[in-house]
């Protein structure tokens, strides 16, 4: 790592955010020290967050010497470009493009899973069907490889794995089984769980489910 490049590195984040967890895992994988700043999302947002991300007003934001980098996948790319050490993205340009595609695609897991606990009736059934297709597509892309990039844990793995603790809740609301719908993805999740960077960044599914229950009460969802 170049001298001084971690100076003033601060991550504005929220404890259960899978998007913030992407950044935490990446920072751990690359061995980059940083300061963690927990943000309030359901109440009054901090002036620091609003100044740092005035467009979306959301976490995560990485402050590097006071300069903000917003959006989780943008932050992952930034870390790979600025810091040496283990690369997250593959060296081949075509493979890098593919990794970026699948990382962005994986956001659908969270988007559709959220619809499962927010909506009911036909809307929930539609979200369920779409989520099952997304999981099947990710399962197909993973194939028989240990990780999405092959033998090494990399960019797509970092992007997808924070959604794993949310899956039991999505399974319950959607009445499906990831093990049945995407067995290779389920096995991959178990492999990832053994990594120090993952285990140290994610929370147990029970905590995530408690958070979803709190959100439902907050938004008045029965």
Coordinates of N, CA and C in Angstrom, one line a residue:
X1 N 0.9 -1.2 0.0 CA 0.0 0.0 0.0 C 0.9 1.2 0.0
X2 N 0.5 2.2 -0.8 CA 1.3 3.4 -0.9 C 1.2 4.2 0.5
X3 N 2.3 4.8 0.8 CA 2.4 5.5 2.1 C 1.3 6.6 2.2
X4 N 0.5 6.6 3.3 CA -0.4 7.6 3.6 C -1.7 7.5 2.9
X5 N -2.0 6.5 2.1 CA -3.2 6.5 1.3 C -4.4 6.1 2.2
X6 N -4.2 5.6 3.4 CA -5.4 5.4 4.3 C -5.6 6.5 5.2
X7 N -4.9 7.7 5.0 CA -5.1 8.8 5.9 C -6.5 9.4 5.7
X8 N -7.2 9.5 6.8 CA -8.5 10.1 6.8 C -9.5 9.3 6.1
X9 N -9.4 8.0 6.1 CA -10.3 7.1 5.5 C -11.5 6.8 6.5
X10 N -12.7 7.2 6.1 CA -13.8 7.1 7.0 C -15.0 6.5 6.2
X11 N -15.6 5.5 6.8 CA -16.8 4.9 6.1 C -18.1 5.3 6.9
X12 N -18.9 6.0 6.2 CA -20.2 6.4 6.7 C -21.2 5.2 6.4
X13 N -21.8 4.6 7.4 CA -22.4 3.3 7.2 C -23.6 3.1 8.2
X14 N -24.3 2.0 8.1 CA -25.4 1.7 9.0 C -25.2 0.2 9.3
X15 N -25.3 -0.2 10.5 CA -24.9 -1.5 10.9 C -25.4 -2.7 10.1
X16 N -26.6 -2.7 9.7 CA -27.2 -3.8 9.0 C -27.2 -3.7 7.5
X17 N -26.8 -2.6 7.0 CA -26.8 -2.4 5.5 C -26.0 -3.3 4.8
X18 N -26.5 -4.1 3.8 CA -25.7 -5.0 3.0 C -24.8 -4.2 2.1
X19 N -25.2 -3.0 1.7 CA -24.4 -2.2 0.8 C -23.2 -1.7 1.5
X20 N -23.4 -1.3 2.8 CA -22.2 -0.9 3.6 C -21.3 -2.0 3.9
X21 N -21.9 -3.2 4.1 CA -21.1 -4.4 4.4 C -20.3 -4.8 3.2
X22 N -20.7 -4.5 2.0 CA -19.8 -4.7 0.9 C -18.5 -4.0 1.1
X23 N -18.6 -2.8 1.5 CA -17.4 -1.9 1.7 C -16.5 -2.5 2.8
X24 N -17.2 -2.9 3.9 CA -16.4 -3.4 5.1 C -15.7 -4.7 4.7
X25 N -16.3 -5.5 3.9 CA -15.7 -6.8 3.5 C -14.5 -6.5 2.6
X26 N -14.7 -5.6 1.7 CA -13.6 -5.2 0.7 C -12.4 -4.6 1.5
X27 N -12.7 -3.7 2.4 CA -11.6 -3.1 3.2 C -10.9 -4.2 4.0
X28 N -11.6 -5.1 4.6 CA -11.0 -6.2 5.3 C -10.1 -7.1 4.4
X29 N -10.7 -7.4 3.2 CA -10.0 -8.3 2.3 C -8.7 -7.6 1.8
X30 N -8.7 -6.3 1.7 CA -7.5 -5.6 1.2 C -6.6 -5.1 2.4
X31 N -7.1 -5.4 3.6 CA -6.2 -5.0 4.8 C -6.1 -3.5 4.9
X32 N -7.1 -2.7 4.6 CA -7.0 -1.3 4.7 C -7.6 -0.8 6.0
X33 N -6.9 -0.1 6.8 CA -7.5 0.4 8.1 C -8.4 1.7 7.8
X34 N -9.4 1.8 8.5 CA -10.3 2.9 8.3 C -11.1 3.2 9.6
X35 N -11.8 4.4 9.6 CA -12.6 4.7 10.7 C -14.1 4.5 10.3
X36 N -14.8 3.8 11.2 CA -16.2 3.5 11.0 C -17.1 4.6 11.6
X37 N -18.1 5.1 10.9 CA -19.0 6.1 11.4 C -20.4 5.7 11.2
X38 N -21.1 5.2 12.3 CA -22.4 4.8 12.2 C -23.4 6.0 12.0
X39 N -24.3 5.8 11.1 CA -25.2 6.9 10.7 C -26.7 6.5 11.1
X40 N -27.4 7.6 11.3 CA -28.9 7.4 11.6 C -29.6 7.5 10.2
X41 N -30.4 6.5 9.9 CA -31.1 6.4 8.7 C -32.6 6.6 8.8
X42 N -33.2 6.2 9.9 CA -34.7 6.3 10.1 C -35.1 7.6 10.7
X43 N -34.2 8.3 11.3 CA -34.5 9.6 11.9 C -33.8 10.7 11.2
X44 N -33.3 11.7 11.9 CA -32.6 12.8 11.3 C -31.2 12.4 10.8
X45 N -31.0 12.6 9.6 CA -29.6 12.2 9.0 C -28.6 13.3 9.4
X46 N -27.4 12.8 9.5 CA -26.3 13.7 10.0 C -26.0 14.7 8.9
X47 N -25.5 15.9 9.3 CA -25.1 16.9 8.4 C -23.9 16.4 7.5
X48 N -23.1 15.5 8.1 CA -21.9 15.0 7.4 C -22.4 14.1 6.3
X49 N -23.4 13.3 6.5 CA -23.9 12.4 5.4 C -24.6 13.2 4.4
X50 N -25.4 14.2 4.7 CA -26.1 15.1 3.8 C -25.1 15.9 2.9
X51 N -24.0 16.3 3.5 CA -23.0 17.0 2.8 C -22.2 16.1 1.9
X52 N -22.0 14.9 2.3 CA -21.2 14.0 1.6 C -21.9 13.3 0.4
X53 N -23.2 13.1 0.6 CA -24.0 12.5 -0.5 C -25.3 13.3 -0.7
X54 N -25.2 14.5 -1.2 CA -26.3 15.4 -1.3 C -27.3 14.9 -2.3
X55 N -26.9 14.1 -3.3 CA -27.8 13.6 -4.3 C -28.8 12.5 -3.8
X56 N -28.2 11.4 -3.2 CA -29.1 10.3 -2.7 C -29.3 10.4 -1.2
X57 N -28.4 11.1 -0.5 CA -28.5 11.2 1.0 C -28.6 9.8 1.6
X58 N -27.7 8.9 1.1 CA -27.7 7.5 1.6 C -26.3 7.1 1.9
X59 N -26.2 6.0 2.8 CA -24.9 5.4 3.0 C -24.9 4.2 1.9
X60 N -23.7 3.6 1.7 CA -22.4 4.0 2.3 C -21.8 5.2 1.5
X61 N -20.9 5.9 2.3 CA -20.1 6.9 1.7 C -18.7 6.7 2.3
X62 N -17.7 6.6 1.4 CA -16.3 6.5 1.8 C -15.7 7.9 1.7
X63 N -15.2 8.4 2.8 CA -14.5 9.7 2.8 C -13.0 9.4 2.8
X64 N -12.3 9.9 1.8 CA -10.9 9.7 1.6 C -10.2 11.1 1.7
X65 N -9.6 11.4 2.8 CA -9.1 12.7 3.0 C -10.2 13.8 2.9
X66 N -11.4 13.4 3.3 CA -12.5 14.3 3.3 C -13.3 14.4 2.0
X67 N -12.8 13.7 1.0 CA -13.5 13.7 -0.3 C -14.4 12.4 -0.4
X68 N -15.7 12.6 -0.7 CA -16.6 11.5 -0.7 C -16.6 10.7 -2.0
X69 N -16.7 9.4 -1.7 CA -17.0 8.4 -2.8 C -18.3 7.7 -2.4
X70 N -19.3 7.8 -3.3 CA -20.6 7.3 -2.9 C -21.0 6.0 -3.8
X71 N -21.9 5.2 -3.2 CA -22.4 4.0 -3.8 C -21.4 2.9 -3.6
X72 N -22.0 1.7 -3.1 CA -21.1 0.6 -2.7 C -20.2 0.1 -3.8
X73 N -20.8 -0.2 -5.0 CA -20.0 -0.8 -6.1 C -18.9 0.2 -6.6
X74 N -19.3 1.5 -6.6 CA -18.3 2.6 -7.0 C -17.2 2.6 -5.9
X75 N -17.5 2.4 -4.7 CA -16.5 2.4 -3.6 C -15.6 1.2 -3.8
X76 N -16.1 0.0 -4.1 CA -15.3 -1.2 -4.3 C -14.4 -1.0 -5.5
X77 N -14.8 -0.4 -6.6 CA -14.0 -0.1 -7.7 C -12.9 0.9 -7.3
X78 N -13.2 1.9 -6.5 CA -12.3 2.9 -6.1 C -11.2 2.2 -5.3
X79 N -11.6 1.4 -4.3 CA -10.6 0.7 -3.5 C -9.6 -0.1 -4.3
X80 N -10.1 -0.8 -5.3 CA -9.3 -1.6 -6.1 C -8.3 -0.8 -7.0
X81 N -8.7 0.4 -7.4 CA -7.9 1.3 -8.2 C -6.8 2.0 -7.4
X82 N -7.2 2.4 -6.2 CA -6.3 3.2 -5.3 C -5.3 2.4 -4.5
X83 N -5.8 1.3 -4.0 CA -5.0 0.5 -3.1 C -4.4 -0.8 -3.7
X84 N -3.2 -1.1 -3.4 CA -2.5 -2.3 -3.8 C -3.0 -3.4 -2.9
X85 N -2.3 -4.5 -3.0 CA -2.7 -5.7 -2.2 C -3.6 -6.6 -3.1
X86 N -4.3 -7.4 -2.5 CA -5.2 -8.4 -3.2 C -6.2 -7.7 -4.0
X87 N -6.2 -7.9 -5.4 CA -7.2 -7.2 -6.2 C -8.6 -7.9 -6.1
X88 N -9.7 -7.2 -6.1 CA -11.0 -7.8 -6.1 C -11.5 -8.1 -7.5
X89 N -11.1 -7.3 -8.5 CA -11.5 -7.5 -9.9 C -10.5 -8.3 -10.6
X90 N -10.9 -9.1 -11.6 CA -9.9 -9.8 -12.4 C -9.1 -8.9 -13.3
X91 N -8.0 -9.3 -13.8 CA -7.1 -8.5 -14.6 C -7.6 -8.4 -16.0
X92 N -8.3 -9.4 -16.5 CA -8.7 -9.4 -17.9 C -9.9 -8.4 -18.0
X93 N -9.9 -7.5 -19.0 CA -10.9 -6.5 -19.2 C -12.3 -7.1 -19.4
X94 N -12.4 -8.1 -20.2 CA -13.7 -8.8 -20.4 C -14.2 -9.4 -19.1
X95 N -13.4 -10.0 -18.4 CA -13.8 -10.6 -17.1 C -14.2 -9.5 -16.1
X96 N -13.5 -8.4 -16.1 CA -13.8 -7.3 -15.2 C -15.2 -6.8 -15.6
X97 N -15.5 -6.6 -16.9 CA -16.8 -6.2 -17.3 C -17.9 -7.1 -16.8
X98 N -17.6 -8.4 -16.9 CA -18.6 -9.4 -16.5 C -18.8 -9.4 -15.0
X99 N -17.8 -9.2 -14.2 CA -17.9 -9.1 -12.8 C -18.7 -7.9 -12.4
X100 N -18.5 -6.8 -13.0 CA -19.3 -5.6 -12.7 C -20.7 -5.8 -13.1
X101 N -21.0 -6.5 -14.1 CA -22.4 -6.7 -14.5 C -23.1 -7.6 -13.4
X102 N -22.5 -8.7 -13.0 CA -23.1 -9.5 -12.0 C -23.2 -8.9 -10.7
X103 N -22.3 -8.1 -10.3 CA -22.3 -7.4 -9.0 C -23.5 -6.4 -9.0
X104 N -23.7 -5.7 -10.1 CA -24.8 -4.8 -10.2 C -26.2 -5.5 -10.2
X105 N -26.2 -6.7 -10.9 CA -27.4 -7.5 -11.1 C -27.8 -8.0 -9.7
X106 N -26.9 -8.3 -8.8 CA -27.2 -8.9 -7.5 C -28.0 -8.0 -6.7
X107 N -28.0 -6.7 -7.0 CA -28.9 -5.7 -6.2 C -30.3 -6.1 -6.2
X108 N -30.7 -6.9 -7.3 CA -32.1 -7.3 -7.4 C -32.5 -8.2 -6.3
X109 N -31.6 -8.9 -5.7 CA -31.9 -9.8 -4.5 C -32.5 -9.0 -3.4
X110 N -31.9 -7.9 -3.1 CA -32.4 -7.0 -2.0 C -33.6 -6.3 -2.4
X111 N -33.7 -5.8 -3.6 CA -34.9 -5.1 -4.1 C -36.1 -6.0 -4.1
X112 N -36.0 -7.2 -4.6 CA -37.1 -8.1 -4.7 C -37.5 -8.7 -3.3
X113 N -36.4 -8.9 -2.5 CA -36.7 -9.5 -1.2 C -37.4 -8.5 -0.3
X114 N -37.1 -7.2 -0.5 CA -37.8 -6.1 0.2 C -39.3 -6.1 -0.1
X115 N -39.6 -6.3 -1.4 CA -41.0 -6.3 -1.8 C -41.7 -7.5 -1.2
X116 N -41.0 -8.6 -0.9 CA -41.7 -9.7 -0.2 C -42.3 -9.4 1.1
X117 N -41.6 -8.6 1.9 CA -42.1 -8.2 3.3 C -42.9 -7.0 3.3
X118 N -42.8 -6.2 2.2 CA -43.5 -4.9 2.1 C -44.9 -5.1 1.5
X119 N -45.0 -6.0 0.6 CA -46.2 -6.2 -0.2 C -46.9 -7.5 0.1
X120 N -48.1 -7.6 -0.4 CA -48.9 -8.8 -0.3 C -49.6 -9.2 -1.6
X121 N -50.3 -10.3 -1.6 CA -51.2 -10.6 -2.7 C -50.4 -10.9 -4.0
X122 N -50.9 -10.4 -5.1 CA -50.3 -10.6 -6.4 C -48.9 -9.9 -6.5
X123 N -48.8 -8.8 -5.9 CA -47.5 -8.1 -5.9 C -46.4 -8.9 -5.2
X124 N -46.7 -9.5 -4.1 CA -45.8 -10.4 -3.5 C -45.5 -11.6 -4.3
X125 N -46.5 -12.2 -4.9 CA -46.3 -13.4 -5.8 C -45.4 -13.1 -7.0
X126 N -45.6 -11.9 -7.5 CA -44.7 -11.4 -8.7 C -43.3 -11.3 -8.2
X127 N -43.1 -10.6 -7.0 CA -41.7 -10.4 -6.5 C -41.1 -11.8 -6.2
X128 N -41.8 -12.7 -5.7 CA -41.3 -14.1 -5.4 C -40.8 -14.7 -6.7
X129 N -41.6 -14.7 -7.7 CA -41.2 -15.3 -9.0 C -40.0 -14.7 -9.6
X130 N -39.9 -13.4 -9.5 CA -38.8 -12.7 -10.0 C -37.5 -12.9 -9.2
X131 N -37.7 -13.0 -7.9 CA -36.5 -13.3 -7.0 C -36.0 -14.7 -7.3
X132 N -36.9 -15.7 -7.4 CA -36.5 -17.0 -7.7 C -35.7 -17.1 -9.0
X133 N -36.1 -16.3 -10.0 CA -35.3 -16.3 -11.3 C -34.0 -15.6 -11.1
X134 N -33.9 -14.6 -10.3 CA -32.6 -13.9 -10.0 C -31.7 -14.9 -9.3
X135 N -32.2 -15.6 -8.3 CA -31.3 -16.6 -7.6 C -30.9 -17.7 -8.6
X136 N -31.8 -18.1 -9.4 CA -31.4 -19.2 -10.4 C -30.3 -18.7 -11.4
X137 N -30.4 -17.4 -11.8 CA -29.4 -16.8 -12.7 C -28.1 -16.7 -12.0
X138 N -28.1 -16.3 -10.7 CA -26.8 -16.3 -10.0 C -26.2 -17.6 -9.8
X139 N -27.1 -18.6 -9.5 CA -26.7 -20.0 -9.3 C -26.0 -20.5 -10.6
X140 N -26.6 -20.2 -11.8 CA -26.1 -20.6 -13.0 C -24.8 -19.9 -13.4
X141 N -24.6 -18.6 -13.0 CA -23.4 -18.0 -13.3 C -22.3 -18.5 -12.4
X142 N -22.6 -18.8 -11.2 CA -21.6 -19.4 -10.3 C -21.1 -20.8 -10.8
X143 N -22.1 -21.6 -11.2 CA -21.8 -22.9 -11.7 C -21.1 -23.8 -10.6
X144 N -20.1 -24.5 -11.0 CA -19.4 -25.4 -10.1 C -18.1 -24.8 -9.6
X145 N -18.0 -23.5 -9.8 CA -16.8 -22.9 -9.2 C -16.9 -22.6 -7.7
X146 N -15.8 -22.5 -7.1 CA -15.8 -22.2 -5.6 C -16.3 -20.8 -5.4
X147 N -15.9 -19.9 -6.2 CA -16.4 -18.5 -6.1 C -16.7 -18.0 -7.5
X148 N -17.4 -16.8 -7.5 CA -17.9 -16.3 -8.8 C -16.7 -16.1 -9.8
X149 N -15.6 -15.7 -9.3 CA -14.4 -15.4 -10.2 C -13.6 -16.6 -10.4
X150 N -13.9 -17.8 -9.8 CA -13.1 -19.0 -9.9 C -12.7 -19.5 -8.6
X151 N -11.4 -19.7 -8.4 CA -10.8 -20.2 -7.2 C -10.7 -19.2 -6.1
X152 N -10.7 -17.9 -6.4 CA -10.4 -16.8 -5.5 C -11.7 -16.0 -5.2
X153 N -11.9 -15.7 -3.9 CA -12.9 -14.8 -3.5 C -12.7 -13.4 -4.1
X154 N -13.7 -12.8 -4.8 CA -13.4 -11.6 -5.5 C -14.6 -10.6 -5.5
X155 N -14.7 -9.8 -6.5 CA -15.6 -8.6 -6.6 C -17.1 -9.1 -6.5
X156 N -17.5 -10.0 -7.3 CA -18.9 -10.5 -7.2 C -19.2 -11.1 -5.9
X157 N -18.3 -11.9 -5.4 CA -18.6 -12.5 -4.0 C -18.8 -11.4 -3.0
X158 N -18.0 -10.4 -3.0 CA -18.1 -9.3 -2.1 C -19.4 -8.6 -2.2
X159 N -19.9 -8.5 -3.5 CA -21.2 -7.8 -3.7 C -22.4 -8.6 -3.3
X160 N -22.3 -9.9 -3.5 CA -23.5 -10.8 -3.2 C -23.6 -11.2 -1.8
X161 N -22.5 -11.5 -1.1 CA -22.5 -12.2 0.2 C -23.2 -11.4 1.3
X162 N -23.3 -10.1 1.3 CA -24.0 -9.4 2.3 C -25.5 -9.7 2.3
X163 N -26.0 -10.2 1.2 CA -27.5 -10.5 1.1 C -27.8 -11.8 1.8
X164 N -26.8 -12.6 2.1 CA -27.0 -14.0 2.6 C -27.8 -13.9 3.9
X165 N -27.5 -13.1 4.9 CA -28.2 -13.1 6.2 C -29.7 -12.6 6.0
X166 N -30.0 -12.0 4.9 CA -31.4 -11.6 4.6 C -32.2 -12.7 4.0
X167 N -31.6 -13.7 3.4 CA -32.3 -14.8 2.7 C -33.3 -15.6 3.5
X168 N -32.9 -15.9 4.8 CA -33.9 -16.7 5.6 C -35.2 -15.9 5.8
X169 N -35.2 -14.6 5.9 CA -36.4 -13.8 6.0 C -37.1 -13.7 4.7
X170 N -36.4 -13.6 3.6 CA -37.0 -13.6 2.3 C -37.6 -15.0 2.0
X171 N -37.0 -16.0 2.5 CA -37.6 -17.4 2.3 C -38.9 -17.5 3.0
X172 N -38.9 -16.9 4.2 CA -40.1 -17.0 5.1 C -41.3 -16.3 4.5
X173 N -41.0 -15.0 4.0 CA -42.1 -14.2 3.5 C -42.5 -14.7 2.1
X174 N -41.5 -15.3 1.4 CA -41.8 -15.7 0.0 C -42.2 -17.2 -0.1
X175 N -42.0 -17.9 1.0 CA -42.4 -19.3 1.1 C -41.6 -20.1 0.0
X176 N -40.3 -20.0 0.1 CA -39.5 -20.8 -0.9 C -38.2 -21.2 -0.1
X177 N -37.4 -22.0 -0.7 CA -36.1 -22.5 -0.2 C -35.0 -22.2 -1.1
X178 N -34.0 -21.4 -0.6 CA -32.8 -21.2 -1.4 C -32.1 -22.5 -1.7
X179 N -32.0 -23.3 -0.8 CA -31.3 -24.6 -1.0 C -31.9 -25.4 -2.2
X180 N -33.2 -25.3 -2.3 CA -33.9 -26.0 -3.4 C -33.8 -25.2 -4.7
X181 N -34.0 -23.9 -4.6 CA -34.0 -23.0 -5.8 C -32.6 -22.8 -6.4
X182 N -31.6 -22.7 -5.5 CA -30.2 -22.4 -6.0 C -29.2 -23.1 -5.1
X183 N -29.1 -24.4 -5.3 CA -28.3 -25.2 -4.4 C -26.8 -24.9 -4.4
X184 N -26.3 -24.5 -5.6 CA -24.9 -24.1 -5.7 C -24.6 -22.8 -5.0
X185 N -25.6 -21.9 -5.1 CA -25.5 -20.6 -4.4 C -25.5 -20.8 -2.9
X186 N -26.4 -21.7 -2.4 CA -26.4 -22.0 -1.0 C -25.1 -22.6 -0.5
X187 N -24.5 -23.5 -1.2 CA -23.2 -24.0 -0.8 C -22.1 -23.0 -0.9
X188 N -22.2 -22.1 -1.8 CA -21.2 -21.0 -1.9 C -21.3 -20.1 -0.7
X189 N -22.6 -19.8 -0.2 CA -22.8 -19.0 1.0 C -22.1 -19.6 2.2
X190 N -22.2 -20.9 2.3 CA -21.6 -21.6 3.4 C -20.1 -21.5 3.4
X191 N -19.5 -21.5 2.2 CA -18.0 -21.4 2.0 C -17.6 -20.0 2.4
X192 N -18.4 -19.0 2.0 CA -18.1 -17.6 2.3 C -18.1 -17.3 3.7
X193 N -19.0 -18.0 4.4 CA -19.2 -17.7 5.9 C -18.0 -18.0 6.7
X194 N -17.1 -18.8 6.2 CA -15.9 -19.2 6.9 C -14.8 -18.1 6.7
X195 N -15.0 -17.1 5.9 CA -13.9 -16.1 5.7 C -14.0 -15.1 6.8
X196 N -12.8 -14.7 7.3 CA -12.8 -13.7 8.4 C -13.4 -12.4 8.0
X197 N -13.2 -12.0 6.8 CA -13.7 -10.7 6.3 C -15.3 -10.7 6.3
X198 N -15.8 -11.8 6.0 CA -17.3 -12.0 5.9 C -17.9 -12.2 7.3
X199 N -17.3 -13.1 8.1 CA -17.8 -13.3 9.4 C -17.7 -12.1 10.3
X200 N -16.7 -11.3 10.1 CA -16.5 -10.1 10.9 C -17.4 -8.9 10.5
X201 N -18.0 -9.0 9.3 CA -18.8 -7.9 8.8 C -20.3 -8.1 8.8
X202 N -20.8 -9.4 8.8 CA -22.2 -9.7 8.7 C -22.8 -10.0 10.0
X203 N -24.1 -9.8 10.1 CA -24.8 -10.1 11.4 C -25.7 -11.4 11.2
X204 N -26.0 -12.1 12.3 CA -26.8 -13.3 12.1 C -28.2 -13.0 11.5
X205 N -28.7 -14.0 10.8 CA -30.1 -13.8 10.2 C -31.1 -13.4 11.2
X206 N -31.0 -13.8 12.4 CA -32.0 -13.5 13.4 C -32.0 -12.0 13.7
X207 N -30.8 -11.3 13.7 CA -30.8 -9.9 13.9 C -31.4 -9.1 12.7
X208 N -31.1 -9.7 11.5 CA -31.7 -9.1 10.3 C -33.2 -9.2 10.3
X209 N -33.7 -10.3 10.7 CA -35.2 -10.5 10.8 C -35.8 -9.6 11.8
X210 N -35.1 -9.4 13.0 CA -35.6 -8.4 14.0 C -35.6 -7.0 13.4
X211 N -34.6 -6.7 12.6 CA -34.6 -5.4 11.9 C -35.7 -5.2 10.9
X212 N -36.0 -6.2 10.2 CA -37.2 -6.2 9.2 C -38.5 -6.0 10.0
X213 N -38.6 -6.7 11.1 CA -39.8 -6.5 11.9 C -40.0 -5.1 12.4
X214 N -38.9 -4.5 12.8 CA -38.9 -3.1 13.3 C -39.2 -2.2 12.1
X215 N -38.7 -2.5 10.9 CA -39.0 -1.6 9.8 C -40.5 -1.7 9.4
X216 N -41.1 -2.9 9.5 CA -42.5 -3.0 9.3 C -43.4 -2.2 10.2
X217 N -43.0 -2.2 11.5 CA -43.7 -1.4 12.5 C -43.5 0.1 12.2
X218 N -42.3 0.4 11.8 CA -41.9 1.8 11.5 C -42.8 2.4 10.4
X219 N -43.0 1.5 9.3 CA -43.7 1.9 8.1 C -45.2 1.6 8.2
X220 N -45.6 1.0 9.3 CA -47.0 0.7 9.5 C -47.5 -0.5 8.6
X221 N -46.6 -1.5 8.4 CA -47.0 -2.6 7.5 C -47.4 -3.7 8.4
X222 N -48.6 -4.3 8.1 CA -49.1 -5.4 8.9 C -48.4 -6.7 8.5

